[in-house]
Structures are given as C-alpha cells and as structure tokens.
CSV table of N, CA, C and O in Angstrom, one decimal:
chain,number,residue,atom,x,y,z
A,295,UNK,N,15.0,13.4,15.2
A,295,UNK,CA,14.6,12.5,14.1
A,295,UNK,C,13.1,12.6,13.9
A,295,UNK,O,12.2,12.8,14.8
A,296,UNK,N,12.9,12.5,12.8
A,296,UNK,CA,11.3,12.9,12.3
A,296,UNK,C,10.9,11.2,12.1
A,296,UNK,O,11.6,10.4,11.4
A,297,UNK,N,9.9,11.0,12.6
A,297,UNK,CA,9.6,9.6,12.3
A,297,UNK,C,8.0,9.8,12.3
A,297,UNK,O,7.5,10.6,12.9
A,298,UNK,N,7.1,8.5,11.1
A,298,UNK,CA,6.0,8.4,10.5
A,298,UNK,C,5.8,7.3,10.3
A,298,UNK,O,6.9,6.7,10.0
A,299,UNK,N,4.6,6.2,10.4
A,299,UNK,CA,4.5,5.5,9.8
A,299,UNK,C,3.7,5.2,8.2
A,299,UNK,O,2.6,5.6,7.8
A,300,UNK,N,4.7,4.3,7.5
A,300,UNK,CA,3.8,4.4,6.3
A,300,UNK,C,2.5,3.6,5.9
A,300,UNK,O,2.2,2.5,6.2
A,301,UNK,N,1.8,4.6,5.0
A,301,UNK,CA,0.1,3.7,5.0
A,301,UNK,C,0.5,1.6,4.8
A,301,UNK,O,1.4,1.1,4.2
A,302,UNK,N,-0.2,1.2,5.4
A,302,UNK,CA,-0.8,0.1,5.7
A,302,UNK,C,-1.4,-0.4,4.5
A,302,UNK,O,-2.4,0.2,4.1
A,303,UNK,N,-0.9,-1.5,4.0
A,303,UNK,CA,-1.6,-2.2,2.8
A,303,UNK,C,-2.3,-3.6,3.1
A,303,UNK,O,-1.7,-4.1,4.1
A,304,UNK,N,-3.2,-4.1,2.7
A,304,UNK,CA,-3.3,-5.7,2.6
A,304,UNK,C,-3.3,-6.4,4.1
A,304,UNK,O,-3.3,-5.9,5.2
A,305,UNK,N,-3.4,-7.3,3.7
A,305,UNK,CA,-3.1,-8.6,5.1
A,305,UNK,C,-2.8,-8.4,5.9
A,305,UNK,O,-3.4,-8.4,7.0
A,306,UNK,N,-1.2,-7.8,5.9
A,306,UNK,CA,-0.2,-7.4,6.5
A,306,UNK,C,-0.3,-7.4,8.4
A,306,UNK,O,-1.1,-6.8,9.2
A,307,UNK,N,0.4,-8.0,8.7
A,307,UNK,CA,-0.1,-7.5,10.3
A,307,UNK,C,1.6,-6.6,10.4
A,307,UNK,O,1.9,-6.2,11.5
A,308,UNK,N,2.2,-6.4,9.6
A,308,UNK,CA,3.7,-5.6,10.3
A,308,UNK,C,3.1,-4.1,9.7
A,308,UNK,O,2.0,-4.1,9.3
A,309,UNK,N,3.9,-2.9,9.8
A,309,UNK,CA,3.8,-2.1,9.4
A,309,UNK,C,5.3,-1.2,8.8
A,309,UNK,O,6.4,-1.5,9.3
A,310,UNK,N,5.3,-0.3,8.0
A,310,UNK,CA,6.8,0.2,7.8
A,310,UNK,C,6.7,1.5,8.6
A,310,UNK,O,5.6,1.9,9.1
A,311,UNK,N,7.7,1.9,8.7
A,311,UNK,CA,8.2,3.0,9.9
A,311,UNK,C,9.3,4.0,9.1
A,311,UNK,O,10.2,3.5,8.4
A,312,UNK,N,9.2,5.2,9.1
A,312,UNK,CA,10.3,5.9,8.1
A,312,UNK,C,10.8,6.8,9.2
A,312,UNK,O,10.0,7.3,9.9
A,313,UNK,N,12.1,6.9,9.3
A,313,UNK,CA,12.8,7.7,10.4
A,313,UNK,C,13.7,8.7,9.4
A,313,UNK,O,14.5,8.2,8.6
A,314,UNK,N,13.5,9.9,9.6
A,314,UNK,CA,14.5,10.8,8.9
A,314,UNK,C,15.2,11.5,10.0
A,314,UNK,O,14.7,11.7,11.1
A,315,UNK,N,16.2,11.9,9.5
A,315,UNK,CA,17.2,12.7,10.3
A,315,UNK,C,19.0,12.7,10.0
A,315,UNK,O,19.5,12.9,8.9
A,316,UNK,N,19.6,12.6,11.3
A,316,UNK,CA,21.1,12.2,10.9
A,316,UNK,C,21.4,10.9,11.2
A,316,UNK,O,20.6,10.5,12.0
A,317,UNK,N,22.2,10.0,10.8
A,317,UNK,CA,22.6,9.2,11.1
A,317,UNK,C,22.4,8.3,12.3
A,317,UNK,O,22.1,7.1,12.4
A,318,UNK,N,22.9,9.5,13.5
A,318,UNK,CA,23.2,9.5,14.8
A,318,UNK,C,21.8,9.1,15.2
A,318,UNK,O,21.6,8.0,15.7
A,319,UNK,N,20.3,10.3,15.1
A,319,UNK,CA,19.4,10.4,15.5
A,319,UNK,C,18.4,9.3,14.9
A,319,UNK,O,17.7,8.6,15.7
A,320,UNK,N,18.3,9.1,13.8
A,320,UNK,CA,17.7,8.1,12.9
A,320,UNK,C,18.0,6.4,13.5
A,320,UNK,O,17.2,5.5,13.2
A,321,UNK,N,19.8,6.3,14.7
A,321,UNK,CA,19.8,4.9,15.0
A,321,UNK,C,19.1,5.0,16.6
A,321,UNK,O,18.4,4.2,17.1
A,322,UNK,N,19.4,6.3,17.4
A,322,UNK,CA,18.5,6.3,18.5
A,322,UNK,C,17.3,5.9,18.2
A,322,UNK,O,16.9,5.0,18.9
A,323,UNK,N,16.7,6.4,17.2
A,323,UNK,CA,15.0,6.5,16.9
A,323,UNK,C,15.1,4.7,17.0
A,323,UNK,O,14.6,4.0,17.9
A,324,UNK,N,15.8,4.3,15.9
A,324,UNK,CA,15.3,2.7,15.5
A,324,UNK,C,15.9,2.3,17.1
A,324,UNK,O,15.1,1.6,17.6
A,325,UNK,N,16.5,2.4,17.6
A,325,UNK,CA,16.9,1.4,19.1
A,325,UNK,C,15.7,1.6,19.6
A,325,UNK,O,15.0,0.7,19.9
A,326,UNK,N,15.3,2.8,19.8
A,326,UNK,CA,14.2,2.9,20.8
A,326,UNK,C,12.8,2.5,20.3
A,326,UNK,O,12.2,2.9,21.2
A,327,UNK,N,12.0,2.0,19.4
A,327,UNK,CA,11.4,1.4,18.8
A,327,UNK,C,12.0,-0.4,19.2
A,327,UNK,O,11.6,-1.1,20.1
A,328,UNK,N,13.2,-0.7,18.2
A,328,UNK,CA,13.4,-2.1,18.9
A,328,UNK,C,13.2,-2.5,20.7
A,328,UNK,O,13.1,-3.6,21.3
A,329,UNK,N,13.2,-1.3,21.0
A,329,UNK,CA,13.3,-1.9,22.4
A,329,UNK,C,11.7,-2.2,23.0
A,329,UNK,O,11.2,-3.0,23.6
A,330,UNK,N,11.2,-0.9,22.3
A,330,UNK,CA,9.2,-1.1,22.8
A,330,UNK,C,8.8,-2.4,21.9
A,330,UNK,O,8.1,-3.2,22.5
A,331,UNK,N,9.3,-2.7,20.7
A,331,UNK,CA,8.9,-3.9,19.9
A,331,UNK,C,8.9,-5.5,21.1
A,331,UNK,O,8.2,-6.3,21.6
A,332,UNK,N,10.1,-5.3,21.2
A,332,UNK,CA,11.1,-6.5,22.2
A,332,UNK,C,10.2,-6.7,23.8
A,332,UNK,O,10.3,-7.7,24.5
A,333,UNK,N,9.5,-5.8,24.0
A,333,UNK,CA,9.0,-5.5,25.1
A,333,UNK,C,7.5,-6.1,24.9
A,333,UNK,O,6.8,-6.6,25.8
A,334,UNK,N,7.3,-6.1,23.8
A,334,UNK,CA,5.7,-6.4,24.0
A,334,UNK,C,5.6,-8.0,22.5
A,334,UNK,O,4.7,-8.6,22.0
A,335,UNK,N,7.4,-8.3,22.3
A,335,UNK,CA,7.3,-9.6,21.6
A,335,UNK,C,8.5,-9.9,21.9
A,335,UNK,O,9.3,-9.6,21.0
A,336,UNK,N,9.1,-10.7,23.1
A,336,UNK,CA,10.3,-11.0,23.4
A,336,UNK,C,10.9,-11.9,22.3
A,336,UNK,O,10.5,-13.0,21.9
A,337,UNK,N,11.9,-11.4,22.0
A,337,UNK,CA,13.3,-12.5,21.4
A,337,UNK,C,12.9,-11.7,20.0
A,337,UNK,O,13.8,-11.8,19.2
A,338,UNK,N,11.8,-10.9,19.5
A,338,UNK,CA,11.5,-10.6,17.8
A,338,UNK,C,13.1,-10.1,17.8
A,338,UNK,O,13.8,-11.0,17.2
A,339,UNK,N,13.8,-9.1,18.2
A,339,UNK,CA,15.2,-8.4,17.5
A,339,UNK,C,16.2,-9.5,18.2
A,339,UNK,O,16.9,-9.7,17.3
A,340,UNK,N,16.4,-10.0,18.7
A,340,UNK,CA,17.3,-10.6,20.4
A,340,UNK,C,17.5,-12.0,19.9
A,340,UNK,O,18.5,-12.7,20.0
A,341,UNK,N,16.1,-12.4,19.4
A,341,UNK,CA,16.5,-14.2,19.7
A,341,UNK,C,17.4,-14.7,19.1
A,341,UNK,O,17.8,-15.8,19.6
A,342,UNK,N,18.1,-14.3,18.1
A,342,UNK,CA,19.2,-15.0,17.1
A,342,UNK,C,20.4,-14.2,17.2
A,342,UNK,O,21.3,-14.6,16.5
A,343,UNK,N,20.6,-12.7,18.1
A,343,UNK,CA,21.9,-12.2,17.9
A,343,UNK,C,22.3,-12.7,19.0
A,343,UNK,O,21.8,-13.2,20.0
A,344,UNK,N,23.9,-12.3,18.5
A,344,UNK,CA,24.7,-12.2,19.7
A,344,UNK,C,25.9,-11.1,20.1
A,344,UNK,O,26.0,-10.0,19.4
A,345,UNK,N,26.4,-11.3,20.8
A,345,UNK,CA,27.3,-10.2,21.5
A,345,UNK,C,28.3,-9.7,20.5
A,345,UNK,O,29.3,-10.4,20.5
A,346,UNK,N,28.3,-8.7,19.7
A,346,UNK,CA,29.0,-7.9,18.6
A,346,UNK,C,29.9,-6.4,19.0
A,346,UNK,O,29.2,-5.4,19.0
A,347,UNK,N,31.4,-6.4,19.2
A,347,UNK,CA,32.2,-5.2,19.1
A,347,UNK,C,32.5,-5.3,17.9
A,347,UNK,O,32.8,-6.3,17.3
A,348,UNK,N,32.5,-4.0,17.4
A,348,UNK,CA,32.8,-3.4,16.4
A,348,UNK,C,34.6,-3.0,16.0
A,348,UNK,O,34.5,-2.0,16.8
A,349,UNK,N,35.3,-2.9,15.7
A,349,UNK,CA,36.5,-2.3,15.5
A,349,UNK,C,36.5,-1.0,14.6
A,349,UNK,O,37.5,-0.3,14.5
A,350,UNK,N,35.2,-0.7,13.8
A,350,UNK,CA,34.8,0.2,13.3
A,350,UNK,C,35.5,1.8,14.1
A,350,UNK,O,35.7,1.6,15.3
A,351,UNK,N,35.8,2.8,13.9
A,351,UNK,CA,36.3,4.1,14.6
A,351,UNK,C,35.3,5.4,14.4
A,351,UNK,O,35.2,6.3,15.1
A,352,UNK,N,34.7,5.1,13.4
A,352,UNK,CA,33.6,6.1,13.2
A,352,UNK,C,32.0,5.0,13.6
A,352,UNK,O,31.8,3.9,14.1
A,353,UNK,N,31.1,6.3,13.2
A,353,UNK,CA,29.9,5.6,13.8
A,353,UNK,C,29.4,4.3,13.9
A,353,UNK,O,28.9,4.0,12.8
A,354,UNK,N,29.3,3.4,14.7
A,354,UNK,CA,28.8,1.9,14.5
A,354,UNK,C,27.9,1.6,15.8
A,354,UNK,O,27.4,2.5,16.5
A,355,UNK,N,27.7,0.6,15.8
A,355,UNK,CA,26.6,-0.1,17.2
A,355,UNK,C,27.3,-1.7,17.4
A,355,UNK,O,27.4,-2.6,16.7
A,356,UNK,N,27.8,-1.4,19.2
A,356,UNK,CA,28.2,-2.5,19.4
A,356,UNK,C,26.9,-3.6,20.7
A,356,UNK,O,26.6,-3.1,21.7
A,357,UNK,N,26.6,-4.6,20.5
A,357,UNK,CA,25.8,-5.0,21.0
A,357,UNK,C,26.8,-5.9,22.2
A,357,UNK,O,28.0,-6.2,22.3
A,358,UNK,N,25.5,-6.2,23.3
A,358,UNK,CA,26.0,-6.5,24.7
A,358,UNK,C,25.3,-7.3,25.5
A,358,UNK,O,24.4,-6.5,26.0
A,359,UNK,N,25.1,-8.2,25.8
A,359,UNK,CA,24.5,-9.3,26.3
A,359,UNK,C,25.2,-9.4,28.1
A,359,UNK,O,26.2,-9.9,28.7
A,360,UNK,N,23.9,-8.2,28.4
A,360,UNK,CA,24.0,-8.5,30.5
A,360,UNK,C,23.4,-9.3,31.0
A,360,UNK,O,22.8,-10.2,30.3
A,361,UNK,N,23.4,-9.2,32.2
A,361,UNK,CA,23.3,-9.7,33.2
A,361,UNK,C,21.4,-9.2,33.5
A,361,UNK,O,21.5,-8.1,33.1
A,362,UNK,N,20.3,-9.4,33.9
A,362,UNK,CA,18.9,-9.2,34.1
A,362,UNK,C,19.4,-7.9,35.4
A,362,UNK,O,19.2,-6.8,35.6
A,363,UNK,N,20.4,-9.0,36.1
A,363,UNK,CA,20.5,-7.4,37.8
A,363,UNK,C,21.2,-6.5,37.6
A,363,UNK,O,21.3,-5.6,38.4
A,364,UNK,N,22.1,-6.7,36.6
A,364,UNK,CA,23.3,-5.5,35.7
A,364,UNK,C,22.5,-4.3,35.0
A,364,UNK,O,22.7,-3.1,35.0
A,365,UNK,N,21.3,-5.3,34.1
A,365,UNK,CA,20.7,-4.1,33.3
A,365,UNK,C,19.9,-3.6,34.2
A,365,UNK,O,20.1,-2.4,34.4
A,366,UNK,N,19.1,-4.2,35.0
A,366,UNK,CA,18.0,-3.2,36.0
A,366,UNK,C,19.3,-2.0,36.5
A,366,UNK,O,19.4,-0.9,36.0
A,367,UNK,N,19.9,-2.5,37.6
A,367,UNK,CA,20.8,-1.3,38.0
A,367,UNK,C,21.3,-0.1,37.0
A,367,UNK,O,21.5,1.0,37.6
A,368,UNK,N,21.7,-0.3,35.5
A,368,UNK,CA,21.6,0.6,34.7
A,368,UNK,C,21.1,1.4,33.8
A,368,UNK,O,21.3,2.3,33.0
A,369,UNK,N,19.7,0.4,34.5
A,369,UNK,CA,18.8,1.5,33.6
A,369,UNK,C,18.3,2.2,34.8
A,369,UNK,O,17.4,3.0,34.6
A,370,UNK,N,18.6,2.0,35.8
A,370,UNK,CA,17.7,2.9,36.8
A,370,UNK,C,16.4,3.1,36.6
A,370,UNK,O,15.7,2.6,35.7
A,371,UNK,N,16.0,4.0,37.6
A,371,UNK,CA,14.6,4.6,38.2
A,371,UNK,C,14.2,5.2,36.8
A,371,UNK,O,14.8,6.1,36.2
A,372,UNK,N,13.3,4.4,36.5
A,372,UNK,CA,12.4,5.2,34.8
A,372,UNK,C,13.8,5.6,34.2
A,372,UNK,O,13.7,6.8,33.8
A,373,UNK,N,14.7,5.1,34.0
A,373,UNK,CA,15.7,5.5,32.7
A,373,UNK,C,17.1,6.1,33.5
A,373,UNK,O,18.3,5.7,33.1
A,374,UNK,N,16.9,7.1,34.7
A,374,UNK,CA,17.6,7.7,34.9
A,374,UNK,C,19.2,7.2,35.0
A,374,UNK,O,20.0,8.1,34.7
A,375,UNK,N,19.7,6.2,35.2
A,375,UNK,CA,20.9,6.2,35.2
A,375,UNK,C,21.3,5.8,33.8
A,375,UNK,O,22.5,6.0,33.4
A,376,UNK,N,20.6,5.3,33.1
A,376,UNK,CA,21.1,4.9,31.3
A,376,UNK,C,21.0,6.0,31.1
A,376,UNK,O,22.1,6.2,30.6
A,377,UNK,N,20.1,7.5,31.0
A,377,UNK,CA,20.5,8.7,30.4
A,377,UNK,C,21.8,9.4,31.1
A,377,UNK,O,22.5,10.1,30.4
A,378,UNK,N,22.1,9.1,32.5
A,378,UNK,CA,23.4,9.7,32.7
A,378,UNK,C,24.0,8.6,32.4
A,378,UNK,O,24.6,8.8,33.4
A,379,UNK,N,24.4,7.7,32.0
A,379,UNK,CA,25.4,6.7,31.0
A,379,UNK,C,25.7,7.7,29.9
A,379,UNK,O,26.7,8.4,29.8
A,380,UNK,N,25.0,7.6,29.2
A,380,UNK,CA,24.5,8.0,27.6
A,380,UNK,C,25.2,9.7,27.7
A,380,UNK,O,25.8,10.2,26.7
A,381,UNK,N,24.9,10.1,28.8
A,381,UNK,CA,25.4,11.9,28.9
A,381,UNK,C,26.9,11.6,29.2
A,381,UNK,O,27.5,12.4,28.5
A,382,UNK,N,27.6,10.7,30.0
A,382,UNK,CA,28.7,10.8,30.4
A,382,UNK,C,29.7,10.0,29.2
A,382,UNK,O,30.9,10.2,29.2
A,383,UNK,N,29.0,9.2,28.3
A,383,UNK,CA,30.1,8.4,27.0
A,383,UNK,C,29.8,9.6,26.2
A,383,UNK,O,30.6,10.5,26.1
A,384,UNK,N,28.9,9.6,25.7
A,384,UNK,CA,28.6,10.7,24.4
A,384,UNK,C,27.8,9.4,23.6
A,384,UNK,O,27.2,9.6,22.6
A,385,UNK,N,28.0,8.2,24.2
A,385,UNK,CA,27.0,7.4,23.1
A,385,UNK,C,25.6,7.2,23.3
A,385,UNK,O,25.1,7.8,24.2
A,386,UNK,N,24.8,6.4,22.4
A,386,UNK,CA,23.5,6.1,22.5
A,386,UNK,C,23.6,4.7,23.4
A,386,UNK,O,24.4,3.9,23.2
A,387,UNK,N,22.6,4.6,24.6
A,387,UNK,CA,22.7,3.5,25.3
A,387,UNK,C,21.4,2.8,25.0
A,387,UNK,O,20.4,3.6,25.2
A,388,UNK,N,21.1,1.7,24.7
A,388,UNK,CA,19.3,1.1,25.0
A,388,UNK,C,19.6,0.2,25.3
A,388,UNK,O,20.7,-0.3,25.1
A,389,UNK,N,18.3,-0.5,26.1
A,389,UNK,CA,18.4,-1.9,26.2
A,389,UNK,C,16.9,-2.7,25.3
A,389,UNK,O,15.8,-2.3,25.3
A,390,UNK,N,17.5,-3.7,24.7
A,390,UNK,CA,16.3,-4.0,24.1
A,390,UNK,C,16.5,-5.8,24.4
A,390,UNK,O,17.3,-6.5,23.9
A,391,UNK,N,15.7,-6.0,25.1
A,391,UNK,CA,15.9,-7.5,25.9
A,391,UNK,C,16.5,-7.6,26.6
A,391,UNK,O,16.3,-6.8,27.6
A,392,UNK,N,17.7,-8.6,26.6
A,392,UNK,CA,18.6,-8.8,27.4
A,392,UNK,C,19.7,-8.1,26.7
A,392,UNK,O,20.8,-8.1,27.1
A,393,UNK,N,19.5,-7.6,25.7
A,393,UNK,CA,21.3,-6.8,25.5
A,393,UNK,C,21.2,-5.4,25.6
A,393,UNK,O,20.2,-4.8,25.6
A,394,UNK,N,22.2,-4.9,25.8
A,394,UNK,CA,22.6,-3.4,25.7
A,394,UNK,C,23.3,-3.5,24.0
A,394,UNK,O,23.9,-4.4,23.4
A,395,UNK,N,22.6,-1.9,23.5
A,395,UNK,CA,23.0,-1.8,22.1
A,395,UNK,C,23.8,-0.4,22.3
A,395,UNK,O,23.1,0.6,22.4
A,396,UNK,N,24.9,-0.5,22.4
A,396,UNK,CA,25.8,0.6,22.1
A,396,UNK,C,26.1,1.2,20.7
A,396,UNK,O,26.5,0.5,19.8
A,397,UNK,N,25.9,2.6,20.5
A,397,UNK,CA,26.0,3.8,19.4
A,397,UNK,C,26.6,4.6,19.4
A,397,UNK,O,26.1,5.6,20.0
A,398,UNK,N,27.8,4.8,19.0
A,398,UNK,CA,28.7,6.2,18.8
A,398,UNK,C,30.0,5.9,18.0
A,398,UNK,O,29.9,4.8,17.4
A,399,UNK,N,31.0,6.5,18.0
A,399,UNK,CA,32.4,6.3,17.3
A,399,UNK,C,32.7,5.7,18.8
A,399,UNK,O,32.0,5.6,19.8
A,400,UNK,N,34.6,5.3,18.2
A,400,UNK,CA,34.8,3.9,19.1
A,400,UNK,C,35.1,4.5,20.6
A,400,UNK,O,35.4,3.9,21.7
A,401,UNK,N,35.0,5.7,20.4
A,401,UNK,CA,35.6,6.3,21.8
A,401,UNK,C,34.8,6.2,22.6
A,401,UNK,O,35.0,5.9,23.8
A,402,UNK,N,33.5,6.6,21.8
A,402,UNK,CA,31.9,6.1,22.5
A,402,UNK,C,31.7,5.2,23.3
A,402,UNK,O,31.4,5.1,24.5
A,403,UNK,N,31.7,4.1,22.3
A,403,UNK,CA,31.4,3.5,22.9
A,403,UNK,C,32.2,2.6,23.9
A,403,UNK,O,31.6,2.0,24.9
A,404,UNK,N,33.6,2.4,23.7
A,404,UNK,CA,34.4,1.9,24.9
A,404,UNK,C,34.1,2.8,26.1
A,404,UNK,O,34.4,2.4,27.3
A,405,UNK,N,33.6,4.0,25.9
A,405,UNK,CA,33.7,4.9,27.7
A,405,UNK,C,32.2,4.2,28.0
A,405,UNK,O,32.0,3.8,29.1
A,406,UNK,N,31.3,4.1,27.2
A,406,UNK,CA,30.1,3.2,27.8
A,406,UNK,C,30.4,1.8,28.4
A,406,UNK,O,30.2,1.4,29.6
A,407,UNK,N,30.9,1.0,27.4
A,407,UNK,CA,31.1,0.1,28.3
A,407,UNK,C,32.2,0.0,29.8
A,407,UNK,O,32.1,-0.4,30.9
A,408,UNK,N,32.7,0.3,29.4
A,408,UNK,CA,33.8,0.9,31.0
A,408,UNK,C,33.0,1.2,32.3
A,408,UNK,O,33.1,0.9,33.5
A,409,UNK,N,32.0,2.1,31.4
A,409,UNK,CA,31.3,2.7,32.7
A,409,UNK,C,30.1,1.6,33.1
A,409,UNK,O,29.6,1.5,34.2
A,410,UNK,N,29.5,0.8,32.0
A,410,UNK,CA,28.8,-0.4,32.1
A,410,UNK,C,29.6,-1.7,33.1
A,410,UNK,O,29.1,-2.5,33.9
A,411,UNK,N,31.3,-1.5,32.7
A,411,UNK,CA,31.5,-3.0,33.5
A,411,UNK,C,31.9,-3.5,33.0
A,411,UNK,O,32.2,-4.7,33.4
C-alpha cells in the first residue's frame, strides 16, 4: 500500500492520510496506523466499539475484545507471534487497544480466532 499524508490546512490539529492500494493492503495500512494512533491516545478508535463478528464470506474485519495477558502472549516478542498468527490464518491480525481487529474472508478469519482462543 502506497500511503501519503495530505497537505495540512488551517487550525486543524488532525491531519488526512491517503492509502492506495488493494483492498486487502489499504485495511492492513489503516489497522496499523489505528493502532500507533491508539497507542499514543488511548480509547480515540476503542472507546465506544465493541466486540463485532461479521457473517460477511468475502472480505470484512471482525473485531475482538482480549484479555491484557491474552494479547501480550499474542503478540509476542516485537510482533513475532501475531506475524506467525497472521502467516498461519491468511488474515490481517492487529491489536489496537484492548481489541484484536481481524481481516480476511470468513475462513480467515475464523482460523485466527481458533488459533487466538
């Protein structure tokens, strides 16, 4: 995914963000952004959702509200067991707060959660 931010006008303290790419790449890009956002202003994406499965069969994002010692253990050492998550579903895994945001078709993302718990 090709990502840019756009010029900065006025007052403004937010900024816009343009992600191009596929579908697929374009929602990794925005998870991974939500999650550095979430990190440095807790609750901004997080504080008002909640735990969302999709019944959707093609591409969607199901969200997941863990456990603080569930997520540490899956995200492992600097990432490493969320990328072998992510390698072994075929889906997009992040964590942004307290939830895990699941991305793929449904096949995806049920073998992530399975292998989440």
């Amino acid at each position: 995914a090709l990502t840019f931010f756009l010029a900065k006008g006025g007052e403004e303290k937010s900024e816009k963000l343009a992600i191009f790419g596929s579908v697929r790449a374009r929602k990794g890009a925005e998870l991974m952004v939500m999650s550095a956002v979430e990190r440095k202003a807790e609750g901004h994406y997080t504080g008002k959702m909640t735990d969302r499965k999709t019944t959707t069969k093609s591409f969607d994002v199901d969200r997941l509200t863990m456990d603080p010692e569930d997520m540490a253990y899956a995200r492992g050492r600097e990432g490493s067991t969320r990328s072998k998550l992510e390698t072994a579903s075929g889906a997009i895994l992040q964590f942004v707060g307290p939830m895990a945001f699941i991305a793929g078709d449904a096949m995806e993302r049920q073998r992530c959660r399975d292998y989440l718990g």
